Amino acid sequence: MIKNVIVRKPSKNFADGITTSNLGKPNYEKALKQHEQYIEALKKCGCNVTILDADERYPDSTFVEDVAIVTEKCAIITKPGAQSRKGEEKEIIDVLKKFYNNIEFLSGNACLDGGDILRFENHFYIGQSKRTNAEGAKQLTEILNKYGYTASTVPVKKILHLKTGIIYLKENTFIGTGEFIDNDTFKDFTVINVDSKEAYSANCILINDNVIIPKNFPNSKKALINAGYKTIEVEMSEFEKMDGGLTCLSLRIPVDNSK
């Protein structure tokens, strides 16, 4: 269960962030409204939401998931893989101290984005992408092992982050698209297939028995409802323009370690 969630408001220079989407420049005011709707969806799921002020030094800083990994037993500060995002991770430490007594850190040549970390029960899949290197995966695995978790790596070849293409829901069921539909790593699980036209909607969030999904992806919504999930739709057009998905916008803290 998730009780506490941390988000950060989009900065005024949000449109200056990193993107490969070719969907045009995002509208800042519209992004703010969509972010507010996202927060309301989290509250509907029963979460307490800590809202951080925008950090104008970092255009991508609203994508707060990339700077930390949160579990019941510890929080881990990452080392973002993009040069323009280095330093973002330092701004989350004091916030996490409100929820954790033990915070771990990656060091040295490690690079790792939280968007590459997919949790399946007590196992963590680490996407090896352009943003997460082998050293980052190695250090994260060592930290997770120390707390009784297991981890393994998954190549990410065609998309930004692992969770851009596949998300764990519950009861051995994932939702995925593209290179992860027939991926050997997930061959023993049920994978709800998201077709290429709605690939963006593969990045959704299961929170306390509700699945928050991006709006205007009817096939994905139908597939989730048919699989027995309750859905909450949130408009995400401005964040999609910046390669950002629903998971990217929050740090979701498991209830066992919240204060």
Coordinates of C-alpha atoms in Angstrom, one line a residue:
M1 CA 0.0 0.0 0.0
I2 CA 1.1 3.5 -0.8
K3 CA 0.3 6.3 1.7
N4 CA 2.8 9.1 1.1
V5 CA 3.7 10.5 -2.3
I6 CA 6.2 13.3 -3.2
V7 CA 5.8 15.5 -6.3
R8 CA 7.4 18.6 -7.6
K9 CA 5.7 21.4 -9.5
P10 CA 6.9 22.0 -13.1
S11 CA 9.3 24.8 -13.5
K12 CA 8.6 27.8 -15.7
N13 CA 11.4 26.6 -18.0
F14 CA 9.8 23.1 -18.2
A15 CA 9.9 23.3 -22.0
D16 CA 13.7 23.6 -22.0
G17 CA 14.0 20.0 -20.7
I18 CA 15.3 16.9 -22.5
T19 CA 12.9 15.4 -25.1
T20 CA 12.9 13.2 -28.2
S21 CA 9.2 13.1 -28.7
N22 CA 8.8 15.5 -31.6
L23 CA 5.4 16.4 -30.3
G24 CA 5.9 20.1 -30.1
K25 CA 6.6 22.5 -27.2
P26 CA 4.6 22.0 -24.0
N27 CA 2.4 24.8 -22.7
Y28 CA 3.5 25.7 -19.2
E29 CA 0.1 26.8 -17.9
K30 CA -1.5 23.6 -19.2
A31 CA 1.2 21.5 -17.7
L32 CA 0.5 23.1 -14.3
K33 CA -3.2 22.3 -14.6
Q34 CA -2.4 18.7 -15.6
H35 CA 0.0 18.4 -12.7
E36 CA -2.8 19.5 -10.3
Q37 CA -5.1 16.9 -11.8
Y38 CA -2.4 14.3 -11.3
I39 CA -2.2 15.3 -7.6
E40 CA -6.0 15.0 -7.3
A41 CA -5.8 11.5 -8.7
L42 CA -3.2 10.5 -6.1
K43 CA -5.4 11.9 -3.4
K44 CA -8.4 9.9 -4.8
C45 CA -6.2 6.8 -4.3
G46 CA -5.9 7.6 -0.6
C47 CA -2.4 9.2 -0.7
N48 CA -1.0 12.1 1.3
V49 CA 0.8 14.3 -1.2
T50 CA 3.9 16.4 -0.4
I51 CA 4.1 19.1 -3.0
L52 CA 7.6 20.6 -3.6
D53 CA 8.1 24.0 -5.2
A54 CA 9.4 24.1 -8.7
D55 CA 13.2 24.1 -9.1
E56 CA 14.0 26.6 -11.8
R57 CA 17.6 25.4 -12.1
Y58 CA 16.4 22.1 -13.5
P59 CA 13.8 22.0 -16.3
D60 CA 13.3 18.3 -15.9
S61 CA 13.0 18.4 -12.1
T62 CA 9.2 17.8 -12.0
F63 CA 10.2 14.2 -13.0
V64 CA 11.1 13.5 -9.4
E65 CA 11.0 9.7 -9.7
D66 CA 14.4 9.7 -11.4
V67 CA 16.3 11.1 -8.4
A68 CA 15.5 8.4 -5.8
I69 CA 14.3 4.9 -5.2
V70 CA 12.0 4.4 -2.3
T71 CA 11.3 1.1 -0.5
E72 CA 9.9 0.0 2.8
K73 CA 13.4 -0.4 4.3
C74 CA 15.4 2.4 2.8
A75 CA 15.6 5.3 0.3
I76 CA 18.3 5.3 -2.3
I77 CA 19.6 8.6 -3.9
T78 CA 20.4 8.0 -7.6
K79 CA 22.9 9.6 -10.0
P80 CA 20.9 10.9 -13.0
G81 CA 22.4 9.8 -16.4
A82 CA 21.8 13.1 -18.2
Q83 CA 24.4 15.8 -17.6
S84 CA 21.7 18.6 -17.3
R85 CA 20.0 16.7 -14.5
K86 CA 23.1 16.1 -12.3
G87 CA 22.5 17.8 -9.0
E88 CA 18.7 17.3 -9.0
E89 CA 19.2 14.3 -6.7
K90 CA 20.7 16.5 -3.9
E91 CA 17.4 18.5 -3.6
I92 CA 15.4 15.5 -2.5
I93 CA 17.5 14.3 0.4
D94 CA 16.1 16.6 3.1
V95 CA 12.5 15.8 1.9
L96 CA 13.2 12.0 2.2
K97 CA 14.6 12.5 5.7
K98 CA 11.0 13.2 6.9
F99 CA 10.1 9.6 5.9
Y100 CA 13.4 7.7 6.3
N101 CA 16.1 7.3 8.9
N102 CA 18.3 5.4 6.5
I103 CA 19.2 6.9 3.1
E104 CA 21.7 5.2 0.8
F105 CA 23.7 6.8 -2.0
L106 CA 25.3 5.7 -5.3
S107 CA 28.8 6.9 -5.9
G108 CA 31.7 7.2 -8.3
N109 CA 31.0 6.5 -11.9
A110 CA 27.5 5.2 -11.3
C111 CA 24.7 6.6 -13.5
L112 CA 21.2 5.5 -12.7
D113 CA 17.7 7.0 -13.3
G114 CA 14.7 5.9 -11.1
G115 CA 12.7 5.5 -14.3
D116 CA 14.8 2.4 -15.1
I117 CA 13.8 0.7 -11.8
L118 CA 10.8 -1.6 -12.0
R119 CA 9.8 -3.3 -8.8
F120 CA 8.1 -6.8 -8.9
E121 CA 7.2 -7.7 -5.3
N122 CA 10.7 -7.9 -3.6
H123 CA 12.6 -8.1 -6.8
F124 CA 13.9 -5.1 -8.7
Y125 CA 14.5 -5.1 -12.5
I126 CA 17.1 -2.6 -13.4
G127 CA 16.9 -1.3 -17.0
Q128 CA 20.3 -0.8 -18.6
S129 CA 19.5 2.2 -20.8
K130 CA 21.2 5.4 -22.1
R131 CA 20.6 6.8 -18.6
T132 CA 21.6 3.8 -16.4
N133 CA 25.0 2.2 -16.7
A134 CA 26.4 -1.1 -15.5
E135 CA 28.1 0.5 -12.5
G136 CA 24.9 2.1 -11.4
A137 CA 23.1 -1.3 -11.7
K138 CA 25.9 -3.0 -9.7
Q139 CA 25.8 -0.5 -6.9
L140 CA 22.1 -0.5 -6.7
T141 CA 22.0 -4.3 -6.6
E142 CA 24.5 -4.3 -3.7
I143 CA 22.4 -1.9 -1.7
L144 CA 19.1 -3.7 -2.4
N145 CA 20.7 -7.1 -1.4
K146 CA 21.8 -5.6 1.9
Y147 CA 18.1 -5.0 2.7
G148 CA 17.0 -8.4 1.6
Y149 CA 15.8 -7.5 -1.9
T150 CA 17.0 -9.1 -5.1
A151 CA 17.7 -7.5 -8.5
S152 CA 18.6 -8.2 -12.1
T153 CA 19.3 -6.2 -15.2
V154 CA 17.1 -5.9 -18.3
P155 CA 18.5 -4.3 -21.6
V156 CA 16.5 -1.3 -22.7
K157 CA 17.2 -0.8 -26.4
K158 CA 14.5 1.3 -28.1
I159 CA 13.0 3.6 -25.4
L160 CA 14.1 6.1 -22.8
H161 CA 13.6 4.1 -19.5
L162 CA 12.5 0.6 -18.6
K163 CA 9.2 1.8 -17.1
T164 CA 8.5 3.7 -20.3
G165 CA 7.7 0.3 -21.8
I166 CA 6.6 -2.0 -19.0
I167 CA 4.9 -1.6 -15.5
Y168 CA 4.1 -4.1 -12.9
L169 CA 0.5 -4.1 -11.7
K170 CA -0.2 -7.0 -9.3
E171 CA -0.6 -10.8 -9.1
N172 CA 2.1 -11.6 -11.7
T173 CA 0.6 -9.2 -14.2
F174 CA 2.4 -6.5 -16.1
I175 CA 1.3 -4.0 -18.7
G176 CA 3.8 -3.6 -21.6
T177 CA 4.5 -2.5 -25.1
G178 CA 7.1 -2.8 -27.8
E179 CA 10.2 -4.7 -27.0
F180 CA 8.8 -6.0 -23.7
I181 CA 5.7 -7.8 -25.0
D182 CA 7.7 -10.9 -26.0
N183 CA 10.7 -10.2 -23.8
D184 CA 12.2 -13.4 -22.3
T185 CA 12.6 -11.7 -18.9
F186 CA 8.8 -11.5 -18.6
K187 CA 7.8 -14.7 -20.4
D188 CA 6.5 -16.4 -17.3
F189 CA 4.1 -13.6 -16.4
T190 CA 0.9 -12.2 -17.8
V191 CA 1.6 -9.1 -19.9
I192 CA -1.3 -6.9 -20.9
N193 CA -0.4 -5.9 -24.5
V194 CA -0.5 -2.2 -25.3
D195 CA -0.4 -1.7 -29.1
S196 CA 2.1 0.6 -30.7
K197 CA -0.4 3.4 -31.3
E198 CA -1.1 3.7 -27.6
A199 CA 2.5 2.9 -26.4
Y200 CA 2.6 6.0 -24.2
S201 CA -0.2 4.5 -22.0
A202 CA 2.0 1.5 -20.9
N203 CA 3.4 3.9 -18.3
C204 CA 0.6 3.8 -15.7
I205 CA 0.5 3.5 -11.9
L206 CA -1.3 1.0 -9.7
I207 CA -1.9 2.8 -6.4
N208 CA -4.1 1.1 -3.7
D209 CA -6.3 -0.8 -6.2
N210 CA -6.7 2.0 -8.7
V211 CA -4.7 2.3 -11.9
I212 CA -4.0 5.9 -12.9
I213 CA -3.7 6.0 -16.7
P214 CA -3.2 8.8 -19.2
K215 CA -6.3 10.1 -20.9
N216 CA -7.3 9.4 -24.5
F217 CA -6.0 5.9 -24.8
P218 CA -9.2 3.9 -25.1
N219 CA -7.8 0.5 -26.0
S220 CA -5.5 0.4 -23.0
K221 CA -8.3 1.6 -20.7
K222 CA -10.6 -1.1 -22.0
A223 CA -7.8 -3.8 -21.6
L224 CA -7.3 -2.8 -18.0
I225 CA -11.0 -2.7 -17.2
N226 CA -11.4 -6.1 -18.8
A227 CA -8.6 -7.4 -16.6
G228 CA -10.5 -6.2 -13.5
Y229 CA -8.8 -2.9 -12.7
K230 CA -10.5 0.3 -11.7
T231 CA -9.0 3.2 -13.7
I232 CA -8.6 7.0 -13.1
E233 CA -7.7 9.0 -16.2
V234 CA -5.4 12.0 -16.1
E235 CA -4.6 14.3 -19.1
M236 CA -0.8 14.1 -19.7
S237 CA -0.3 15.7 -23.1
E238 CA 2.2 18.3 -22.0
F239 CA 4.3 15.8 -20.1
E240 CA 4.2 13.4 -23.0
K241 CA 5.8 16.1 -25.1
M242 CA 8.8 16.0 -22.7
D243 CA 9.2 12.2 -22.7
G244 CA 7.6 12.1 -19.2
G245 CA 5.0 9.5 -18.0
L246 CA 2.8 9.1 -15.0
T247 CA 5.4 7.2 -12.9
C248 CA 8.0 9.9 -13.6
L249 CA 6.1 12.5 -11.7
S250 CA 6.1 11.1 -8.2
L251 CA 8.0 9.2 -5.5
R252 CA 5.5 6.7 -4.0
I253 CA 6.5 5.6 -0.5
P254 CA 5.4 2.2 0.7
V255 CA 3.3 2.6 3.9
D256 CA 5.5 0.3 6.1
N257 CA 8.3 2.9 6.3
S258 CA 6.3 6.1 6.4
K259 CA 6.1 8.1 9.6

